[in-house]
Short mmCIF file of C-alpha atoms in Angstrom, two decimals:
data_model
loop_
_atom_site.label_atom_id
_atom_site.label_comp_id
_atom_site.label_asym_id
_atom_site.label_seq_id
_atom_site.Cartn_x
_atom_site.Cartn_y
_atom_site.Cartn_z
CA ASP A 1 12.52 24.36 -16.11
CA SER A 2 11.14 20.83 -16.21
CA GLY A 3 8.13 21.76 -18.31
CA VAL A 4 5.69 20.68 -15.61
CA THR A 5 3.56 23.59 -14.43
CA GLN A 6 1.81 23.76 -11.09
CA THR A 7 -0.57 26.35 -9.70
CA PRO A 8 -0.90 27.92 -7.26
CA LYS A 9 2.66 28.18 -5.98
CA HIS A 10 1.55 29.13 -2.49
CA LEU A 11 -1.75 28.71 -0.73
CA ILE A 12 -2.86 29.47 2.81
CA THR A 13 -6.20 28.20 3.98
CA ALA A 14 -8.08 27.37 7.14
CA THR A 15 -8.81 23.97 8.64
CA GLY A 16 -11.92 22.36 7.27
CA GLN A 17 -11.61 24.05 3.91
CA ARG A 18 -11.14 22.55 0.47
CA VAL A 19 -8.51 23.44 -2.11
CA THR A 20 -7.69 22.37 -5.64
CA LEU A 21 -4.16 22.13 -6.97
CA ARG A 22 -3.63 22.15 -10.69
CA CYS A 23 -0.94 20.58 -12.85
CA SER A 24 -0.06 20.75 -16.51
CA PRO A 25 2.32 17.97 -17.55
CA ARG A 26 5.18 18.31 -20.00
CA SER A 27 4.11 18.40 -23.59
CA GLY A 28 3.69 14.85 -24.82
CA ASP A 29 3.64 13.24 -21.38
CA LEU A 30 0.66 11.00 -20.74
CA SER A 31 1.34 10.08 -17.14
CA VAL A 32 0.83 12.40 -14.19
CA TYR A 33 1.84 11.77 -10.60
CA TRP A 34 1.08 13.55 -7.35
CA TYR A 35 3.43 13.51 -4.38
CA GLN A 36 3.30 15.03 -0.92
CA GLN A 37 6.40 16.24 0.87
CA SER A 38 6.25 17.41 4.47
CA LEU A 39 9.09 19.25 6.18
CA ASP A 40 12.24 17.12 6.14
CA GLN A 41 10.30 14.15 4.83
CA GLY A 42 10.73 12.16 1.69
CA LEU A 43 8.41 12.17 -1.23
CA GLN A 44 5.20 10.34 -0.45
CA PHE A 45 3.50 9.00 -3.54
CA LEU A 46 -0.19 9.81 -3.64
CA ILE A 47 -1.58 8.80 -6.99
CA GLN A 48 -0.77 8.32 -10.67
CA TYR A 49 -2.86 8.80 -13.78
CA TYR A 50 -2.14 7.64 -17.28
CA ASN A 51 -4.04 9.09 -20.21
CA GLY A 52 -7.01 10.00 -18.06
CA GLU A 53 -7.24 6.83 -16.04
CA GLU A 54 -6.02 6.07 -12.54
CA ARG A 55 -3.04 3.74 -12.76
CA ALA A 56 -1.62 3.51 -9.25
CA LYS A 57 -2.59 4.63 -5.81
CA GLY A 58 -0.27 5.31 -2.92
CA ASN A 59 -0.80 6.83 0.50
CA ILE A 60 -3.63 9.09 -0.51
CA LEU A 61 -6.19 9.94 2.14
CA GLU A 62 -9.88 9.50 1.47
CA ARG A 63 -10.27 13.27 1.92
CA PHE A 64 -8.07 13.72 -1.14
CA SER A 65 -9.02 12.98 -4.71
CA ALA A 66 -7.54 13.61 -8.10
CA GLN A 67 -8.38 13.38 -11.75
CA GLN A 68 -6.74 13.75 -15.13
CA PHE A 69 -8.70 15.51 -17.82
CA PRO A 70 -8.85 14.80 -21.58
CA ASP A 71 -6.31 17.54 -22.21
CA LEU A 72 -4.05 15.65 -19.76
CA HIS A 73 -3.90 18.31 -17.11
CA SER A 74 -4.60 17.08 -13.62
CA GLU A 75 -6.13 18.39 -10.44
CA LEU A 76 -5.62 17.29 -6.86
CA ASN A 77 -8.52 18.09 -4.55
CA LEU A 78 -7.87 18.29 -0.82
CA SER A 79 -10.91 18.58 1.43
CA SER A 80 -11.67 18.86 5.16
CA LEU A 81 -8.17 20.17 5.52
CA GLU A 82 -6.25 19.57 8.72
CA LEU A 83 -3.12 21.22 10.07
CA GLY A 84 -1.14 18.10 9.20
CA ASP A 85 -1.97 18.51 5.54
CA SER A 86 0.41 21.46 5.36
CA ALA A 87 3.08 20.36 2.93
CA LEU A 88 4.60 20.75 -0.50
CA TYR A 89 2.53 19.00 -3.13
CA PHE A 90 4.39 18.04 -6.27
CA CYS A 91 3.06 17.08 -9.58
CA ALA A 92 5.28 15.13 -11.93
CA SER A 93 4.89 13.70 -15.38
CA SER A 94 6.45 11.11 -17.62
CA VAL A 95 5.93 9.91 -21.14
CA ALA A 96 4.45 6.52 -20.42
CA GLY A 97 4.89 5.67 -16.79
CA ARG A 98 8.02 3.50 -16.78
CA ASP A 99 10.51 6.19 -17.54
CA THR A 100 11.98 9.33 -16.07
CA ILE A 101 9.62 11.40 -13.98
CA TYR A 102 9.96 15.17 -14.23
CA PHE A 103 8.74 17.31 -11.36
CA GLY A 104 7.07 20.66 -11.18
CA GLU A 105 8.12 23.29 -8.67
CA GLY A 106 5.40 22.33 -6.23
CA SER A 107 2.47 23.97 -4.50
CA TRP A 108 3.09 25.08 -0.94
CA LEU A 109 -0.03 24.48 1.13
CA THR A 110 -0.29 25.95 4.59
CA VAL A 111 -3.31 25.07 6.69
CA VAL A 112 -3.90 27.38 9.63
CA GLY B 1 6.02 -2.54 1.28
CA GLU B 2 9.47 -2.17 -0.17
CA ASN B 3 11.53 0.73 1.09
CA VAL B 4 14.27 2.71 -0.53
CA GLY B 5 16.74 4.37 1.83
CA LEU B 6 14.11 5.89 4.13
CA HIS B 7 16.55 7.57 6.52
CA LEU B 8 17.75 11.11 5.84
CA PRO B 9 21.47 11.21 6.55
CA THR B 10 23.63 14.26 6.12
CA LEU B 11 26.90 14.50 4.26
CA SER B 12 29.22 17.45 4.67
CA VAL B 13 32.15 17.88 2.28
CA GLN B 14 34.75 20.49 1.53
CA GLU B 15 34.46 22.41 -1.71
CA GLY B 16 36.53 20.71 -4.37
CA ASP B 17 36.37 17.27 -2.77
CA ASN B 18 34.49 14.37 -4.26
CA SER B 19 31.15 13.37 -2.73
CA ILE B 20 29.63 9.93 -2.56
CA ILE B 21 25.97 9.56 -1.70
CA ASN B 22 24.65 6.09 -1.06
CA CYS B 23 21.27 4.49 -1.34
CA ALA B 24 20.10 1.01 -0.45
CA TYR B 25 17.09 -0.57 -2.08
CA SER B 26 15.30 -3.79 -1.31
CA ASN B 27 13.15 -4.56 -4.34
CA SER B 28 15.15 -7.00 -6.40
CA ALA B 29 12.67 -6.56 -9.25
CA SER B 30 13.64 -2.91 -9.73
CA ASP B 31 15.16 -2.34 -13.13
CA TYR B 32 15.44 1.42 -13.38
CA PHE B 33 17.10 3.82 -10.99
CA ILE B 34 17.24 7.59 -10.90
CA TRP B 35 19.05 10.21 -8.86
CA TYR B 36 17.33 13.53 -8.20
CA LYS B 37 18.61 16.74 -6.67
CA GLN B 38 16.26 18.93 -4.68
CA GLU B 39 17.24 22.43 -3.66
CA SER B 40 15.38 24.19 -0.89
CA GLY B 41 11.87 25.18 -1.92
CA LYS B 42 12.18 23.65 -5.39
CA GLY B 43 11.05 20.51 -7.11
CA PRO B 44 13.33 17.49 -7.52
CA GLN B 45 15.51 17.80 -10.57
CA PHE B 46 16.63 14.79 -12.62
CA ILE B 47 20.39 14.22 -12.46
CA ILE B 48 21.17 10.83 -13.92
CA ASP B 49 19.60 7.44 -14.38
CA ILE B 50 20.75 3.87 -14.87
CA ARG B 51 19.08 0.67 -15.97
CA SER B 52 19.67 -2.65 -14.31
CA ASN B 53 21.64 -4.00 -17.27
CA MET B 54 24.41 -1.54 -16.46
CA ASP B 55 26.60 -1.11 -13.39
CA LYS B 56 28.01 2.32 -14.12
CA ARG B 57 26.96 5.44 -15.95
CA GLN B 58 28.70 8.77 -16.16
CA GLY B 59 27.39 12.25 -16.68
CA GLN B 60 28.88 15.67 -16.31
CA ARG B 61 30.74 15.55 -12.97
CA VAL B 62 28.44 12.77 -11.78
CA THR B 63 28.71 9.00 -11.86
CA VAL B 64 26.09 6.50 -10.78
CA LEU B 65 27.13 3.03 -9.69
CA LEU B 66 24.73 0.14 -9.34
CA ASN B 67 25.55 -3.01 -7.42
CA LYS B 68 22.65 -5.39 -7.86
CA THR B 69 24.26 -8.08 -5.75
CA VAL B 70 23.93 -6.01 -2.60
CA LYS B 71 21.13 -3.80 -3.87
CA HIS B 72 23.14 -0.63 -3.58
CA LEU B 73 23.16 2.54 -5.62
CA SER B 74 25.60 5.41 -5.28
CA LEU B 75 26.03 8.85 -6.73
CA GLN B 76 29.50 10.27 -7.04
CA ILE B 77 29.95 13.99 -7.55
CA ALA B 78 33.39 15.11 -8.64
CA ALA B 79 34.89 18.40 -7.47
CA THR B 80 31.87 19.29 -5.35
CA GLN B 81 30.79 22.89 -5.59
CA PRO B 82 28.66 25.07 -3.27
CA GLY B 83 25.87 24.86 -5.82
CA ASP B 84 25.74 21.13 -5.25
CA SER B 85 24.35 21.67 -1.75
CA ALA B 86 20.90 20.07 -1.78
CA VAL B 87 18.98 16.97 -0.83
CA TYR B 88 19.65 14.05 -3.14
CA PHE B 89 17.03 11.37 -3.66
CA CYS B 90 17.43 7.98 -5.18
CA ALA B 91 14.43 6.38 -6.81
CA GLU B 92 13.85 2.86 -8.03
CA GLY B 93 11.36 1.72 -10.60
CA ALA B 94 9.77 -1.64 -11.20
CA ASN B 95 6.59 -2.51 -13.09
CA ASN B 96 5.42 1.07 -13.44
CA ASP B 97 6.02 1.74 -9.74
CA MET B 98 8.57 4.44 -8.89
CA ARG B 99 9.59 4.76 -5.25
CA PHE B 100 11.73 7.40 -3.64
CA GLY B 101 14.03 7.31 -0.69
CA ALA B 102 13.94 9.97 2.01
CA GLY B 103 17.10 11.56 0.63
CA THR B 104 20.54 12.63 1.77
CA ARG B 105 21.34 16.23 2.57
CA LEU B 106 24.65 17.32 1.05
CA THR B 107 26.30 20.40 2.50
CA VAL B 108 29.35 21.85 0.80
CA LYS B 109 31.69 23.87 2.97
CA PRO B 110 33.63 26.66 1.24
#
């Protein structure tokens, strides 16, 4: 158990809908990351937050947004969902952002 | 942008043999490297890391080698076991930017 908690574990939704994925980082970690992993694909970095502020942005679509709250938990919002958005979405956390990243177990999103 | 081992090769080894998984990186500014193991349907799990001021680091049954001259990172697993079957990712870090390769799928034959 990495200490990073993600909910929900599985989610099935229809095209055009909006979902919110939630992440609680490890205790003491200030940095939160979101990654997308499609079938047999590598980890695609979406976005990173540090202590509530956006620190780095990767290949995140405009239909997606994220935030980190004062209690350091984070949410990833996916809207106008398309079939191609079906993937595993991982949250990860680290102490400060230049050290080891620990991953949660992921949220499986299926868009039908 | 810089890429880290984007192809997903497959390595098949016999149980008990040693495994060597390789990773090439291209960002010469990277100073921190990590190997992760990802089992099917699970999140990547930290295995071992190494900083750029070292060229070798050993853990339990695993060794990471870093060759900065040719920008190459390898993970050696001794006495590979069926439980080692997974996808292994290398990751490189530089200036608060951590990038992951596509991974290598390791299959252990009994």
